[in-house]
Amino acid sequence: MTPNELLFNDVEQELAITRRMLQAIPDQSLDWAPHKKSTKLGDLASHVADLPTFGFSILTTEEFDFNSPDFNMVRYGSSDEMVKKFDQNAAILLNAIKETDVARLQDSWVLRVGENVLLNDNRYRAFRMFAISHIAHHRAQLGVYLRLLDIPVPSVYGPTADN
């Protein structure tokens, strides 16, 4: 087992679970939100579809700035479009993991909003926190949204009430 396989052996499983959740999103409910302060389902699911690019950024750049003109939130128009984009993003991330030098994971990585530094930590911890845990967090939100819409919730780490 390579060091990267040892460090990231769960990434493929987490991505597969996330893909199933995105596949369950009904196109007719993309503008639905459970509360007026909540994100619309289509915006949340689109964010989840793009999150592997954040992991890629952590592995391949020195920092990420939310104020960068390159940063923009995308809203996809259908579940199929989200899944297709997610698959592309996941493949890029998995390739980056394979190509990342393990020693580089100890290098500093910065997350900021302009001059405001939100995180300055090593790449490995940043990756675990903002790629894997971040995906799991929003995937759980998607599960709640699906439950509230009475749509079968896909299996995550075991059966749900629907399977």
mmCIF file of C-alpha atoms in Angstrom:
data_model
loop_
_atom_site.group_PDB
_atom_site.id
_atom_site.type_symbol
_atom_site.label_atom_id
_atom_site.label_comp_id
_atom_site.label_asym_id
_atom_site.label_seq_id
_atom_site.Cartn_x
_atom_site.Cartn_y
_atom_site.Cartn_z
ATOM 1 C CA MET A 1 0.000 0.000 0.000
ATOM 2 C CA THR A 2 1.371 3.395 -0.970
ATOM 3 C CA PRO A 3 1.379 6.222 1.569
ATOM 4 C CA ASN A 4 -1.356 7.972 -0.407
ATOM 5 C CA GLU A 5 -3.530 4.849 -0.356
ATOM 6 C CA LEU A 6 -2.995 4.607 3.375
ATOM 7 C CA LEU A 7 -3.872 8.263 3.940
ATOM 8 C CA PHE A 8 -6.789 8.496 1.497
ATOM 9 C CA ASN A 9 -8.182 4.969 1.220
ATOM 10 C CA ASP A 10 -11.670 6.159 2.128
ATOM 11 C CA VAL A 11 -11.944 8.937 -0.460
ATOM 12 C CA GLU A 12 -13.297 6.690 -3.219
ATOM 13 C CA GLN A 13 -15.957 5.306 -0.863
ATOM 14 C CA GLU A 14 -16.989 8.798 0.241
ATOM 15 C CA LEU A 15 -17.216 9.932 -3.385
ATOM 16 C CA ALA A 16 -19.331 6.904 -4.339
ATOM 17 C CA ILE A 17 -21.751 7.606 -1.471
ATOM 18 C CA THR A 18 -21.957 11.248 -2.514
ATOM 19 C CA ARG A 19 -22.672 10.266 -6.108
ATOM 20 C CA ARG A 20 -25.637 8.131 -4.987
ATOM 21 C CA MET A 21 -27.023 11.062 -3.022
ATOM 22 C CA LEU A 22 -26.756 13.367 -6.056
ATOM 23 C CA GLN A 23 -28.481 10.781 -8.242
ATOM 24 C CA ALA A 24 -31.476 10.826 -5.886
ATOM 25 C CA ILE A 25 -32.076 14.568 -6.278
ATOM 26 C CA PRO A 26 -35.359 15.171 -8.131
ATOM 27 C CA ASP A 27 -35.130 17.826 -10.833
ATOM 28 C CA GLN A 28 -38.594 19.144 -10.006
ATOM 29 C CA SER A 29 -37.452 20.034 -6.451
ATOM 30 C CA LEU A 30 -34.299 22.024 -7.231
ATOM 31 C CA ASP A 31 -35.892 25.298 -6.102
ATOM 32 C CA TRP A 32 -37.225 23.789 -2.862
ATOM 33 C CA ALA A 33 -35.775 24.698 0.545
ATOM 34 C CA PRO A 34 -36.915 23.403 3.946
ATOM 35 C CA HIS A 35 -36.873 26.886 5.493
ATOM 36 C CA LYS A 36 -36.635 30.484 4.296
ATOM 37 C CA LYS A 37 -33.078 30.681 5.702
ATOM 38 C CA SER A 38 -32.025 27.396 4.083
ATOM 39 C CA THR A 39 -30.177 26.958 0.815
ATOM 40 C CA LYS A 40 -32.279 25.720 -2.078
ATOM 41 C CA LEU A 41 -31.834 22.037 -2.881
ATOM 42 C CA GLY A 42 -30.396 22.759 -6.345
ATOM 43 C CA ASP A 43 -27.805 25.176 -4.929
ATOM 44 C CA LEU A 44 -26.768 22.764 -2.178
ATOM 45 C CA ALA A 45 -26.533 19.790 -4.546
ATOM 46 C CA SER A 46 -24.571 21.868 -7.087
ATOM 47 C CA HIS A 47 -22.138 22.825 -4.314
ATOM 48 C CA VAL A 48 -21.710 19.160 -3.410
ATOM 49 C CA ALA A 49 -21.074 18.307 -7.068
ATOM 50 C CA ASP A 50 -18.258 20.871 -7.138
ATOM 51 C CA LEU A 51 -16.657 20.086 -3.758
ATOM 52 C CA PRO A 52 -14.064 17.660 -5.178
ATOM 53 C CA THR A 53 -12.514 20.701 -6.888
ATOM 54 C CA PHE A 54 -11.856 22.139 -3.433
ATOM 55 C CA GLY A 55 -9.894 19.011 -2.509
ATOM 56 C CA PHE A 56 -7.970 19.340 -5.767
ATOM 57 C CA SER A 57 -7.176 22.960 -4.898
ATOM 58 C CA ILE A 58 -5.837 21.956 -1.485
ATOM 59 C CA LEU A 59 -3.510 19.399 -3.040
ATOM 60 C CA THR A 60 -2.293 21.549 -5.928
ATOM 61 C CA THR A 61 -2.244 25.211 -4.839
ATOM 62 C CA GLU A 62 -0.743 27.227 -2.008
ATOM 63 C CA GLU A 63 -4.009 28.849 -0.961
ATOM 64 C CA PHE A 64 -7.644 29.443 -1.762
ATOM 65 C CA ASP A 65 -9.204 32.896 -1.590
ATOM 66 C CA PHE A 66 -12.988 33.183 -1.677
ATOM 67 C CA ASN A 67 -12.507 36.722 -3.018
ATOM 68 C CA SER A 68 -10.641 35.445 -6.071
ATOM 69 C CA PRO A 69 -12.282 36.372 -9.384
ATOM 70 C CA ASP A 70 -11.845 32.699 -10.350
ATOM 71 C CA PHE A 71 -14.190 31.580 -7.546
ATOM 72 C CA ASN A 72 -17.825 31.296 -8.471
ATOM 73 C CA MET A 73 -20.692 29.136 -7.315
ATOM 74 C CA VAL A 74 -22.339 27.243 -10.150
ATOM 75 C CA ARG A 75 -25.963 26.104 -10.237
ATOM 76 C CA TYR A 76 -26.549 23.024 -12.375
ATOM 77 C CA GLY A 77 -29.927 22.546 -14.003
ATOM 78 C CA SER A 78 -30.534 18.858 -13.364
ATOM 79 C CA SER A 79 -29.465 15.906 -11.272
ATOM 80 C CA ASP A 80 -27.930 14.304 -14.375
ATOM 81 C CA GLU A 81 -25.848 17.428 -14.982
ATOM 82 C CA MET A 82 -24.711 17.441 -11.344
ATOM 83 C CA VAL A 83 -23.739 13.774 -11.438
ATOM 84 C CA LYS A 84 -21.836 14.239 -14.699
ATOM 85 C CA LYS A 85 -19.929 17.228 -13.305
ATOM 86 C CA PHE A 86 -19.332 15.422 -10.005
ATOM 87 C CA ASP A 87 -17.890 12.427 -11.887
ATOM 88 C CA GLN A 88 -15.496 14.717 -13.774
ATOM 89 C CA ASN A 89 -14.469 16.532 -10.594
ATOM 90 C CA ALA A 90 -14.054 13.273 -8.642
ATOM 91 C CA ALA A 91 -11.819 11.789 -11.365
ATOM 92 C CA ILE A 92 -9.597 14.882 -11.286
ATOM 93 C CA LEU A 93 -9.388 14.707 -7.492
ATOM 94 C CA LEU A 94 -8.544 10.996 -7.430
ATOM 95 C CA ASN A 95 -5.810 11.550 -10.000
ATOM 96 C CA ALA A 96 -4.392 14.430 -7.937
ATOM 97 C CA ILE A 97 -4.311 12.203 -4.848
ATOM 98 C CA LYS A 98 -2.333 9.571 -6.765
ATOM 99 C CA GLU A 99 0.134 12.187 -8.005
ATOM 100 C CA THR A 100 0.578 14.072 -4.726
ATOM 101 C CA ASP A 101 3.940 13.631 -3.043
ATOM 102 C CA VAL A 102 3.257 12.546 0.528
ATOM 103 C CA ALA A 103 5.891 14.982 1.839
ATOM 104 C CA ARG A 104 3.892 17.842 0.274
ATOM 105 C CA LEU A 105 0.983 17.016 2.576
ATOM 106 C CA GLN A 106 2.926 18.566 5.467
ATOM 107 C CA ASP A 107 3.287 21.863 3.591
ATOM 108 C CA SER A 108 1.190 24.814 4.681
ATOM 109 C CA TRP A 109 -2.055 25.610 2.908
ATOM 110 C CA VAL A 110 -4.103 28.764 3.490
ATOM 111 C CA LEU A 111 -7.836 29.412 3.194
ATOM 112 C CA ARG A 112 -8.790 33.071 3.158
ATOM 113 C CA VAL A 113 -11.348 35.682 2.328
ATOM 114 C CA GLY A 114 -9.130 38.489 1.092
ATOM 115 C CA GLU A 115 -6.849 39.453 3.972
ATOM 116 C CA ASN A 116 -8.881 37.456 6.504
ATOM 117 C CA VAL A 117 -7.146 34.082 7.001
ATOM 118 C CA LEU A 118 -9.663 31.389 7.949
ATOM 119 C CA LEU A 119 -7.165 28.531 8.085
ATOM 120 C CA ASN A 120 -3.415 28.104 7.887
ATOM 121 C CA ASP A 121 -2.647 24.416 8.384
ATOM 122 C CA ASN A 122 -0.927 21.543 6.640
ATOM 123 C CA ARG A 123 -2.459 20.200 3.451
ATOM 124 C CA TYR A 124 -3.366 16.861 4.945
ATOM 125 C CA ARG A 125 -5.515 18.327 7.755
ATOM 126 C CA ALA A 126 -6.984 20.914 5.387
ATOM 127 C CA PHE A 127 -7.868 18.144 2.928
ATOM 128 C CA ARG A 128 -9.509 15.946 5.565
ATOM 129 C CA MET A 129 -11.462 18.903 6.937
ATOM 130 C CA PHE A 130 -12.493 20.797 3.815
ATOM 131 C CA ALA A 131 -12.663 18.023 1.261
ATOM 132 C CA ILE A 132 -13.812 14.859 3.039
ATOM 133 C CA SER A 133 -15.620 16.196 6.123
ATOM 134 C CA HIS A 134 -17.098 19.085 4.144
ATOM 135 C CA ILE A 135 -18.564 16.688 1.576
ATOM 136 C CA ALA A 136 -19.969 14.451 4.339
ATOM 137 C CA HIS A 137 -21.539 17.462 6.076
ATOM 138 C CA HIS A 138 -23.378 18.692 2.990
ATOM 139 C CA ARG A 139 -24.250 15.156 1.920
ATOM 140 C CA ALA A 140 -26.010 14.739 5.273
ATOM 141 C CA GLN A 141 -27.951 17.936 4.591
ATOM 142 C CA LEU A 142 -29.017 16.468 1.252
ATOM 143 C CA GLY A 143 -30.254 13.377 3.081
ATOM 144 C CA VAL A 144 -32.422 15.537 5.338
ATOM 145 C CA TYR A 145 -33.784 17.438 2.345
ATOM 146 C CA LEU A 146 -34.662 14.156 0.621
ATOM 147 C CA ARG A 147 -36.372 12.847 3.763
ATOM 148 C CA LEU A 148 -38.444 16.030 4.088
ATOM 149 C CA LEU A 149 -39.478 15.674 0.439
ATOM 150 C CA ASP A 150 -40.411 12.020 1.100
ATOM 151 C CA ILE A 151 -37.850 10.818 -1.429
ATOM 152 C CA PRO A 152 -36.005 7.570 -0.607
ATOM 153 C CA VAL A 153 -32.659 8.335 1.036
ATOM 154 C CA PRO A 154 -29.792 6.272 -0.422
ATOM 155 C CA SER A 155 -27.654 4.081 1.782
ATOM 156 C CA VAL A 156 -24.679 5.941 3.244
ATOM 157 C CA TYR A 157 -22.781 3.752 5.752
ATOM 158 C CA GLY A 158 -25.526 1.199 6.023
ATOM 159 C CA PRO A 159 -29.221 0.883 5.310
ATOM 160 C CA THR A 160 -31.615 3.781 5.676
ATOM 161 C CA ALA A 161 -35.312 3.534 6.487
ATOM 162 C CA ASP A 162 -35.807 3.274 2.710
ATOM 163 C CA ASN A 163 -33.589 0.288 1.914
#
